[in-house]
Short mmCIF file of C-alpha atoms and ligand atoms in Angstrom, two decimals:
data_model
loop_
_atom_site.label_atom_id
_atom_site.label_comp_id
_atom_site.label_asym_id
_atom_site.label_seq_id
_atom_site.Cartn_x
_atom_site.Cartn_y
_atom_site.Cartn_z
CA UNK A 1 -26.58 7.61 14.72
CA UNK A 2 -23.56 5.53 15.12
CA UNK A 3 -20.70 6.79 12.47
CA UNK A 4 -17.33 5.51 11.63
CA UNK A 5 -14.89 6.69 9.22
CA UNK A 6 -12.24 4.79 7.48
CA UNK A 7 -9.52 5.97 6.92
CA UNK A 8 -9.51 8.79 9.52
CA UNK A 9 -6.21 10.04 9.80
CA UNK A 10 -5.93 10.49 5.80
CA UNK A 11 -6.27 14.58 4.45
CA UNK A 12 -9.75 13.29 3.55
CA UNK A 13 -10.64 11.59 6.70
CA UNK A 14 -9.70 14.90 8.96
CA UNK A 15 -12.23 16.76 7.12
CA UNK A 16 -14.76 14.23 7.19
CA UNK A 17 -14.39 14.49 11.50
CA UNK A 18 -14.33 18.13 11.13
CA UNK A 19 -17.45 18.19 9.41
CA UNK A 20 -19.00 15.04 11.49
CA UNK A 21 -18.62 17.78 14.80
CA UNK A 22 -20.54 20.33 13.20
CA UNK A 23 -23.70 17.44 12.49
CA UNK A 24 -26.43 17.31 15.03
CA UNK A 25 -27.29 14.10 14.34
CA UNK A 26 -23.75 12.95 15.19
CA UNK A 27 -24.42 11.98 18.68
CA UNK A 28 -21.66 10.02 19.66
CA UNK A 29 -18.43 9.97 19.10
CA UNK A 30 -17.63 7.99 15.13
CA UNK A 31 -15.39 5.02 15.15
CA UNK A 32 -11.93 6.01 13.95
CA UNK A 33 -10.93 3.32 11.55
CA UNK A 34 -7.36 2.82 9.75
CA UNK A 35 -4.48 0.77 9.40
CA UNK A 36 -2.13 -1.15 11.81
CA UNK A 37 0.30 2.01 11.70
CA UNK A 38 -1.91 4.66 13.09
CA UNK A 39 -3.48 2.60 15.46
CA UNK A 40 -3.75 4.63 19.12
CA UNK A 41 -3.20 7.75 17.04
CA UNK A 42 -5.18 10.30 18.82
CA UNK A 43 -7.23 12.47 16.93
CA UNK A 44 -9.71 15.40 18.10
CA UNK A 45 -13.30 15.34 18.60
CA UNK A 46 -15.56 18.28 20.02
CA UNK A 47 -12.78 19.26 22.68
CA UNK A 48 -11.83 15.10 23.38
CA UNK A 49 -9.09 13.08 21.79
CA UNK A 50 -10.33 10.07 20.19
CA UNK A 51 -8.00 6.82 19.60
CA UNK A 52 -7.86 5.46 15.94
CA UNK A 53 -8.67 1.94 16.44
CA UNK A 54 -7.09 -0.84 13.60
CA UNK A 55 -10.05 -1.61 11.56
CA UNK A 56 -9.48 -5.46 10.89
CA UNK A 57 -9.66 -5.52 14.76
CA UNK A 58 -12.74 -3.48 15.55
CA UNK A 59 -16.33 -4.37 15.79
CA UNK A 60 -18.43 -2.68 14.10
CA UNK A 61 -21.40 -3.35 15.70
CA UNK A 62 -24.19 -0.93 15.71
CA UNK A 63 -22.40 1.15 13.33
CA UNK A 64 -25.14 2.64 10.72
CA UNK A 65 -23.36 4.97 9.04
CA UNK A 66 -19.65 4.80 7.40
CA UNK A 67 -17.65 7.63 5.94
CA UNK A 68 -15.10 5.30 3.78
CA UNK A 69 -11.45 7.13 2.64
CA UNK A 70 -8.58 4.96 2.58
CA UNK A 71 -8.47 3.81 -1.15
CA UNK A 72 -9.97 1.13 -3.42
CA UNK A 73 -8.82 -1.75 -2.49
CA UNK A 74 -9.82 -1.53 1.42
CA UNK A 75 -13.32 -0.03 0.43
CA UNK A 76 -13.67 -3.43 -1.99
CA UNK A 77 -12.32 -5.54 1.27
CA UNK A 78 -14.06 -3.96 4.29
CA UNK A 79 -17.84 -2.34 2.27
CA UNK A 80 -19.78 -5.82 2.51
CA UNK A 81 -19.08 -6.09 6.21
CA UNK A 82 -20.59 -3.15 7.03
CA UNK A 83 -23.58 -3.56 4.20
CA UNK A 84 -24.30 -6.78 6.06
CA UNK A 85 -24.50 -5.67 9.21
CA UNK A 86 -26.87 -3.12 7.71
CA UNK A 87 -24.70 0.13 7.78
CA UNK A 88 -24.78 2.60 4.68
CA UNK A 89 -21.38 3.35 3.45
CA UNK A 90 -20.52 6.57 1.81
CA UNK A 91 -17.43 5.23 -0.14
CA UNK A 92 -15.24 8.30 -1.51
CA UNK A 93 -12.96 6.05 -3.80
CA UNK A 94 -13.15 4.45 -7.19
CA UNK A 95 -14.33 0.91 -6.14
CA UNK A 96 -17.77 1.39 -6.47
CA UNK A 97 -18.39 4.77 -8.93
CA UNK A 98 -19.23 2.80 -12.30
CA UNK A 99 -20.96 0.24 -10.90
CA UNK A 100 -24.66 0.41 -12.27
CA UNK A 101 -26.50 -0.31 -8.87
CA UNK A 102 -24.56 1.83 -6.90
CA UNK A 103 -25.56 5.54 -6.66
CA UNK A 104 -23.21 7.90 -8.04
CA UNK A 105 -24.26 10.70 -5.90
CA UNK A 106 -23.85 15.18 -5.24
CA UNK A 107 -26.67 15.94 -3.24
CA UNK A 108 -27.29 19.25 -5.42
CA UNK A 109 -27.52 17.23 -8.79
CA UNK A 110 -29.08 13.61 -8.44
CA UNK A 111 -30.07 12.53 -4.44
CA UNK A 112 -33.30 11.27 -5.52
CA UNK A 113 -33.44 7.66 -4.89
CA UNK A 114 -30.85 7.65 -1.89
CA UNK A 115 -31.12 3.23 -1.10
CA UNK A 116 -31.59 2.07 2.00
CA UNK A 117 -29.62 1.03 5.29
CA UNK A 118 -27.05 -1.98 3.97
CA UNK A 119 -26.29 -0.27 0.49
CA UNK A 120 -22.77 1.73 -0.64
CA UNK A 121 -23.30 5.52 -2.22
CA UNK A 122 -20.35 6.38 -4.19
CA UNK A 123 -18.77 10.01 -4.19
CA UNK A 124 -17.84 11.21 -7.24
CA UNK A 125 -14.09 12.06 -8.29
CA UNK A 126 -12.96 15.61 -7.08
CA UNK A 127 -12.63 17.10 -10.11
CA UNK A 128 -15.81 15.71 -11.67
CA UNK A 129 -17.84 16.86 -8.61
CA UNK A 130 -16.58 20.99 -9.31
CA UNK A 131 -17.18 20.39 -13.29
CA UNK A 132 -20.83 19.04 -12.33
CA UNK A 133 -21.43 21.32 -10.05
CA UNK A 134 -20.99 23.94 -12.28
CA UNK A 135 -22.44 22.42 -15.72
CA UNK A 136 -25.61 21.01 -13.90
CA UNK A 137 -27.68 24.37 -13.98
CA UNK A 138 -26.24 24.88 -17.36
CA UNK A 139 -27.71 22.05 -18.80
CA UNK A 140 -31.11 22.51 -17.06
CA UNK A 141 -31.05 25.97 -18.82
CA UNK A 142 -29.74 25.62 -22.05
CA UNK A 143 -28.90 21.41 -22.64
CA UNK A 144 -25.73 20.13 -22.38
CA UNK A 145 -24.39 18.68 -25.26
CA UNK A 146 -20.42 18.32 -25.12
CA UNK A 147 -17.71 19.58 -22.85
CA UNK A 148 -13.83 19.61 -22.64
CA UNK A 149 -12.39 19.95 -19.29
CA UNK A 150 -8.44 20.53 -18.73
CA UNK A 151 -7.81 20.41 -14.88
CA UNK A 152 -5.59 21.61 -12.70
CA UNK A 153 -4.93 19.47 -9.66
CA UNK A 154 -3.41 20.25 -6.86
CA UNK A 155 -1.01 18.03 -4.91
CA UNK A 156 -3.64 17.37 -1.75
CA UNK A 157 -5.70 15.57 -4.11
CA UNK A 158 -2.77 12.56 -4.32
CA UNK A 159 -3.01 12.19 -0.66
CA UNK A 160 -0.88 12.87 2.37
CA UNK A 161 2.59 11.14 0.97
CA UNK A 162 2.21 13.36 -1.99
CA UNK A 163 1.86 16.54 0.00
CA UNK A 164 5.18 15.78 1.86
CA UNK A 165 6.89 14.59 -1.44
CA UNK A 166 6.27 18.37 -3.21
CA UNK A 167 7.42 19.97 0.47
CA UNK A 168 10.56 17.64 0.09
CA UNK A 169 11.40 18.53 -3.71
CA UNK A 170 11.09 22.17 -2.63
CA UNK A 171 13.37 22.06 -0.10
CA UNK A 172 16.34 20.83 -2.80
CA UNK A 173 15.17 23.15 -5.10
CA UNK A 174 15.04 26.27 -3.48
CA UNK A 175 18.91 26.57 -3.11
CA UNK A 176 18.96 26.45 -6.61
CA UNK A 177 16.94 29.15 -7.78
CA UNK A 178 19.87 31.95 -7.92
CA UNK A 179 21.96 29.49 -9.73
CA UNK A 180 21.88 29.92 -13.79
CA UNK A 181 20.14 27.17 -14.29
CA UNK A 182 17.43 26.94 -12.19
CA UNK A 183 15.65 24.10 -10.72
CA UNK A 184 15.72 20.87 -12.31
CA UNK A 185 14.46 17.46 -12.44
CA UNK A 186 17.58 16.25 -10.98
CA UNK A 187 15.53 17.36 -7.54
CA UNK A 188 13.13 14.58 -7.93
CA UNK A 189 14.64 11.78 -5.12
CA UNK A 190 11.18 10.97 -3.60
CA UNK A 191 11.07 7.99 -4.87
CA UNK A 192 8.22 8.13 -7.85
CA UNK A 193 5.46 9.46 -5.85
CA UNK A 194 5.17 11.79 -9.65
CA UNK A 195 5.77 10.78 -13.07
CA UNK A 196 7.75 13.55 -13.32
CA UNK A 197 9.12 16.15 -10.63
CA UNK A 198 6.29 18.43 -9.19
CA UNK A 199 8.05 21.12 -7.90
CA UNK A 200 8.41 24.16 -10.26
CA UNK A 201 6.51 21.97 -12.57
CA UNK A 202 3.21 20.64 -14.46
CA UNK A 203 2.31 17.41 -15.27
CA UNK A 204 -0.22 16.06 -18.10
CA UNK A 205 -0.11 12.87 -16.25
CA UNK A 206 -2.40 11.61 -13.48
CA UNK A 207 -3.44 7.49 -12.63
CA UNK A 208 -2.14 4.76 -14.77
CA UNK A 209 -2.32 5.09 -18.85
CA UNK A 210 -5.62 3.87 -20.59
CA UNK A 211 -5.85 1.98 -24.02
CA UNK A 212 -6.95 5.48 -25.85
CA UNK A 213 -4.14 7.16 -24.86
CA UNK A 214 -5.94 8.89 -21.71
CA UNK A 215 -4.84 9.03 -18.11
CA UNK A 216 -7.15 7.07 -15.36
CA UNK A 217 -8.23 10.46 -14.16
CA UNK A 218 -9.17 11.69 -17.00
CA UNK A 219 -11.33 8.66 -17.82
CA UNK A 220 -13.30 8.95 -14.64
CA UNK A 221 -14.11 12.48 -15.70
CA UNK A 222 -15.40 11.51 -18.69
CA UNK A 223 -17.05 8.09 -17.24
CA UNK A 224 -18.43 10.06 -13.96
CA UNK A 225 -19.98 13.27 -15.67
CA UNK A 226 -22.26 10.85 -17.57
CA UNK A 227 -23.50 8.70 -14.92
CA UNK A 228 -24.01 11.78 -12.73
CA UNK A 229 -25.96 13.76 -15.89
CA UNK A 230 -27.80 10.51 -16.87
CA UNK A 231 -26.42 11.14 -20.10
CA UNK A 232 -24.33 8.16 -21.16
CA UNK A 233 -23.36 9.50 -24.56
CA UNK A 234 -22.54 12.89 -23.74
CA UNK A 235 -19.37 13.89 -25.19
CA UNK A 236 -16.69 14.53 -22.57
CA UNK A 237 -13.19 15.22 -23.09
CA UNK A 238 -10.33 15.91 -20.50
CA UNK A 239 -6.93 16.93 -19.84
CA UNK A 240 -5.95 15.78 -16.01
CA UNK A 241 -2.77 17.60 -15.14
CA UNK A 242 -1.33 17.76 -11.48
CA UNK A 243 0.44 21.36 -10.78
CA UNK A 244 2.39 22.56 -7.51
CA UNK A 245 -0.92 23.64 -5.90
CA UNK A 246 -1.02 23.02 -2.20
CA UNK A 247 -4.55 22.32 -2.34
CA UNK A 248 -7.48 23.14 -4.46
CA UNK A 249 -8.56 22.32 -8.14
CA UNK A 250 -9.03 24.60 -10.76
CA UNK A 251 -10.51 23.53 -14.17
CA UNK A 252 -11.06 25.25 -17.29
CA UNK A 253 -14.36 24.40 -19.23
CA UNK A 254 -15.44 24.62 -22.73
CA UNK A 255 -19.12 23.78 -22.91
CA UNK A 256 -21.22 23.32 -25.61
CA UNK A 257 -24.89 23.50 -25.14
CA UNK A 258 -28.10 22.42 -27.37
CA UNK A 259 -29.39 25.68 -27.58
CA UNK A 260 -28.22 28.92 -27.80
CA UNK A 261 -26.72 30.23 -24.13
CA UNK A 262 -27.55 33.90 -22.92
CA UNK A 263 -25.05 34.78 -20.76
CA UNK A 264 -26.76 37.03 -18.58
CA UNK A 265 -29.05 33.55 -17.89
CA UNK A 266 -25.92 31.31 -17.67
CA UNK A 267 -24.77 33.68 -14.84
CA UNK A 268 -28.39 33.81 -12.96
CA UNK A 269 -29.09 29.95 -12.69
CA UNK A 270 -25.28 29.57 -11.49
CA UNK A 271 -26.02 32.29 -8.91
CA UNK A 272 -29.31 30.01 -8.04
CA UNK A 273 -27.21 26.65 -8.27
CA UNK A 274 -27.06 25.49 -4.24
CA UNK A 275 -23.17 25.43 -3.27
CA UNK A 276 -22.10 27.60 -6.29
CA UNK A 277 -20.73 31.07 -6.27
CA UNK A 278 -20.10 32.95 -9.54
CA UNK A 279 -18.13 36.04 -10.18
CA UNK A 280 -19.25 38.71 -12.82
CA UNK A 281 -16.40 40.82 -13.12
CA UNK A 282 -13.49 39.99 -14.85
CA UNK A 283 -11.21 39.93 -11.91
CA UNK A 284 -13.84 38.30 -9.37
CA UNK A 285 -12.41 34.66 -10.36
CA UNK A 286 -11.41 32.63 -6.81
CA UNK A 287 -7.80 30.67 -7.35
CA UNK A 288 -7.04 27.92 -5.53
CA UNK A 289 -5.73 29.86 -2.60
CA UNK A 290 -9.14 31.75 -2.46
CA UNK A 291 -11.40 28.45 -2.00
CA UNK A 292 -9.44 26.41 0.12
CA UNK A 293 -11.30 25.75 3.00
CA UNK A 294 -14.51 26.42 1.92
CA UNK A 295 -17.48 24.79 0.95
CA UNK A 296 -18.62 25.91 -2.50
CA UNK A 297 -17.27 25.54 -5.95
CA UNK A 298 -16.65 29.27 -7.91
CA UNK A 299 -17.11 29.77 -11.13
CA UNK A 300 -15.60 32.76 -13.13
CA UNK A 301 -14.50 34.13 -16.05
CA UNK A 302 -17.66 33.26 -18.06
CA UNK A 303 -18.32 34.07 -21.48
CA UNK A 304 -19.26 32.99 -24.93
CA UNK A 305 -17.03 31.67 -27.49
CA UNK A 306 -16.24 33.73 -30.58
CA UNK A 307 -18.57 33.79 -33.30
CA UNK A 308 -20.47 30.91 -31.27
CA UNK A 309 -23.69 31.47 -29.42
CA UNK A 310 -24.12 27.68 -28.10
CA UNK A 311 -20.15 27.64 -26.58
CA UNK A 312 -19.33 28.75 -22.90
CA UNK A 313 -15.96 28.77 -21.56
CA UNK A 314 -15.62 28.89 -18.05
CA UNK A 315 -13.21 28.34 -14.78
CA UNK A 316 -14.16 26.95 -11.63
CA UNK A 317 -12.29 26.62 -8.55
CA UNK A 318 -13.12 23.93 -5.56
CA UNK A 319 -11.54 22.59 -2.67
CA UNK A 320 -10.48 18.77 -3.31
CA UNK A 321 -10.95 18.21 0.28
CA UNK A 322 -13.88 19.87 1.13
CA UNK A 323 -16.27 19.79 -1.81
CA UNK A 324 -14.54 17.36 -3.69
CA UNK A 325 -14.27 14.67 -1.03
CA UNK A 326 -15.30 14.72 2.63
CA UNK A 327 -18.08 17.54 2.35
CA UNK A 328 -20.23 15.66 -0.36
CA UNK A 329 -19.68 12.80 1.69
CA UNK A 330 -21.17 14.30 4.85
CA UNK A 331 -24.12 16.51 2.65
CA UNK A 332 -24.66 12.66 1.39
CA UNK A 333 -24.93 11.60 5.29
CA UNK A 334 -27.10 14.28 5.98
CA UNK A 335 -29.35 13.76 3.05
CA UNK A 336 -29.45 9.80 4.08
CA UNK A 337 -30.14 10.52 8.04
CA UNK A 338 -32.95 13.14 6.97
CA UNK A 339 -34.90 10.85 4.74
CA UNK A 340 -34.79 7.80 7.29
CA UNK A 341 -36.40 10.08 10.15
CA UNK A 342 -38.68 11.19 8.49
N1 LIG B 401 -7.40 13.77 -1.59
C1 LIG B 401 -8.45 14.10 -2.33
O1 LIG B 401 -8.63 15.27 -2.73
C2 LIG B 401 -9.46 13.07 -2.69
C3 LIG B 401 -10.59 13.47 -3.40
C4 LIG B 401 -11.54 12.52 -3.76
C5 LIG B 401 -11.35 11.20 -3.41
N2 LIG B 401 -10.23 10.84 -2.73
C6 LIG B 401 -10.08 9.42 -2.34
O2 LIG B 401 -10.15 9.36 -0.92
C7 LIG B 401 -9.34 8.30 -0.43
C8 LIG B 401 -8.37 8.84 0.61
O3 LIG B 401 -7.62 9.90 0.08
P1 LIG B 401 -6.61 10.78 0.97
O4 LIG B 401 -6.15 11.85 0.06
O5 LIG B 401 -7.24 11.14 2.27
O6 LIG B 401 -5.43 9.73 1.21
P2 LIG B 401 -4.32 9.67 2.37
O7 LIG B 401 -4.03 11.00 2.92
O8 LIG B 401 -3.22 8.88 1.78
O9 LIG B 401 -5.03 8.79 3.52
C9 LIG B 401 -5.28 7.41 3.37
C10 LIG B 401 -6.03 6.89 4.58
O10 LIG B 401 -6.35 5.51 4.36
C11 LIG B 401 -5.96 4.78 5.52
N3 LIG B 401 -5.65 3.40 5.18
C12 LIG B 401 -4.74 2.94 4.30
N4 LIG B 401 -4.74 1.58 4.30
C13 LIG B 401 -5.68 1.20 5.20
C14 LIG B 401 -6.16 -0.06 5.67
N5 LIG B 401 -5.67 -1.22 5.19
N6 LIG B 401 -7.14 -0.07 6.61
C15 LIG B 401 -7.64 1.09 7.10
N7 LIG B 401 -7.21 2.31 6.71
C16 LIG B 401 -6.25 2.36 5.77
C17 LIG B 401 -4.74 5.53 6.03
O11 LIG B 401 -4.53 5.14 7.38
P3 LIG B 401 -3.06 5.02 8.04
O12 LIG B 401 -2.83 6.34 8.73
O13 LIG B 401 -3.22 3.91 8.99
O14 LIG B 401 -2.09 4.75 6.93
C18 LIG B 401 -5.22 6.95 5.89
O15 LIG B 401 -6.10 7.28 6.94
C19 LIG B 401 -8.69 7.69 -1.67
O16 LIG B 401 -9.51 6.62 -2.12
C20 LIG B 401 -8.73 8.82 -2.68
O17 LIG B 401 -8.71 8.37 -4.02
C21 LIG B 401 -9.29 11.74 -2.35
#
């Protein structure tokens, strides 16, 4: 297997060659694809250093497999050239997640009809993939009928610049914090990487403004969860909002089911649910701190609404990175690689 990823040197795109290493069926070194700026950037590979190469330059000959990460608009430019020359691409970005004959895909929920060699497999949005994760044995169990999701996003999932632009705002705020007033948004010089300042902060706003008065990610919540379920009139709301987190989502669920949920139940087929963990106790909840860097989404906090018997509320914690991006894009790899040898 011949792999390349685009858009290599992104937060994504070093997870997605961390998790390439670990593959057996990664047998040679992938192609390192990005822009004219980080071309000759070395980056490491099983003890070598590997050169990013400029991918408008590169052949990508023999290439069957393609981890893309470097945004909409390049996935929409560069996909068909590697469909044609019969690749599968794994495409992590919006470009290709609502469109009907592409798969929207988490191996745990819907791989069933995985296409071919010379077809795109969209991931899912990071905070759909932890809300699926956890409704999916839910609604097996008990039938999903509505859910309202408020997220909590860390900054990781805005990409690199917007990593370095909460480290920056920091930095001006810090020498404030003994003063009387505090930090404010007068510490917000990088340059609209936010609506609003990040640091010390929380913002109900992320992706451009829809005609409903929603946010872009909220929409792809609500847009995602029923292509993934099958369910195209399930009601989904959301509330998208980007905190100070490092890295990590949390998200806060209200569910509301067909029939009526026993919560002993709800906790057993989330224990069985592959790539889930779920706490019990009141204080076993992960935070963000406590799942970054790992694979599987957690789920705490569980319990019935009052005087309801069909309403769950629950909390569940994922890694954007991992889970949420370049791990469901590798488990989708694996799953594709597996069914064509055997
Ligand atoms: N971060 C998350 O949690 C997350 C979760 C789910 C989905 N996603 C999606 O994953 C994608 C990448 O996110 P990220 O957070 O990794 O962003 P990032 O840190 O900003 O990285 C972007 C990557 O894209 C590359 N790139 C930009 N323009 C390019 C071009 N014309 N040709 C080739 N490569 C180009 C960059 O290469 P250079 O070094 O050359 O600039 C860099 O490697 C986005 O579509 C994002 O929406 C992200």
């Amino acid at each position: 297997m011949r792999t390349a990823i685009l858009g290599a040197t992104g937060l994504v795109g070093r997870v997605m060659l961390e998790l390439l290493e670990t593959r057996d069926w990664v047998d040679e070194p992938p192609l390192l694809l990005v822009s004219e700026r980080s071309e000759g950037k070395p980056l490491p590979f099983r003890g070598e250093e590997l050169a990013c190469l400029h991918s408008a330059e590169t052949s990508i000959e023999g290439v069957d497999l393609a981890l893309f990460s470097a945004g909409a608009k390049v996935s929409l430019e560069q996909a068909a050239r590697f469909t044609s020359a019969g690749a599968w691409v794994v495409d992590n970005s919006t470009a290709f997640r609502m469109d009907p004959d592409v798969p929207l895909v988490i191996p745990e929920i819907n791989a069933d009809n995985l296409p071919p060699r010379g077809h795109v497999i969209a991931n899912p949005n990071c905070s759909t993939m932890q809300v699926a994760m956890a409704l999916a044995p839910l609604h097996k169990a008990f039938g999903l009928k509505a859910c309202h999701v408020t997220t909590l996003q860390s900054v990781s999932g805005a990409g690199g610049i917007a990593r370095s632009a909460l480290e920056e705002q920091l930095r001006l705020c810090l020498p404030r914090l003994h003063g009387t007033t505090g930090p404010s948004q007068e510490d917000d010089t990088t340059g609209g990487v936010y609506p609003r300042q990040i640091a010390f902060n929380a913002i109900p706003e992320i992706g451009a403004p829809m005609d409903d008065g929603s946010f872009a990610e909220e929409a792809k919540v609500v847009n995602e969860m029923r292509k993934i379920f099958a369910l195209p009139d399930l009601a989904v709301t959301c509330l998208a909002t980007r905190v100070p987190v490092w890295n990590s989502h949390s998200a806060s669920i209200r569910a509301v089911f067909e029939r009526p949920v026993d919560r002993e139940k709800a906790l057993a087929v989330l224990a069985d649910m592959p790539g889930v963990q779920v706490a019990d106790s009141p204080h076993g909840y992960r935070t963000a701190l406590g799942a970054s860097g790992e694979d599987d989404c957690f789920v705490g906090r569980v319990r019935l609404e009052e005087g309801r018997d069909d309403v769950l509320l629950l909390w569940v914690v994922a890694d954007n990175l991992r889970k949420g991006a370049a791990l469901n894009a590798v488990q989708i790899a694996d799953r594709l690689v597996a069914g064509h040898s055997s």
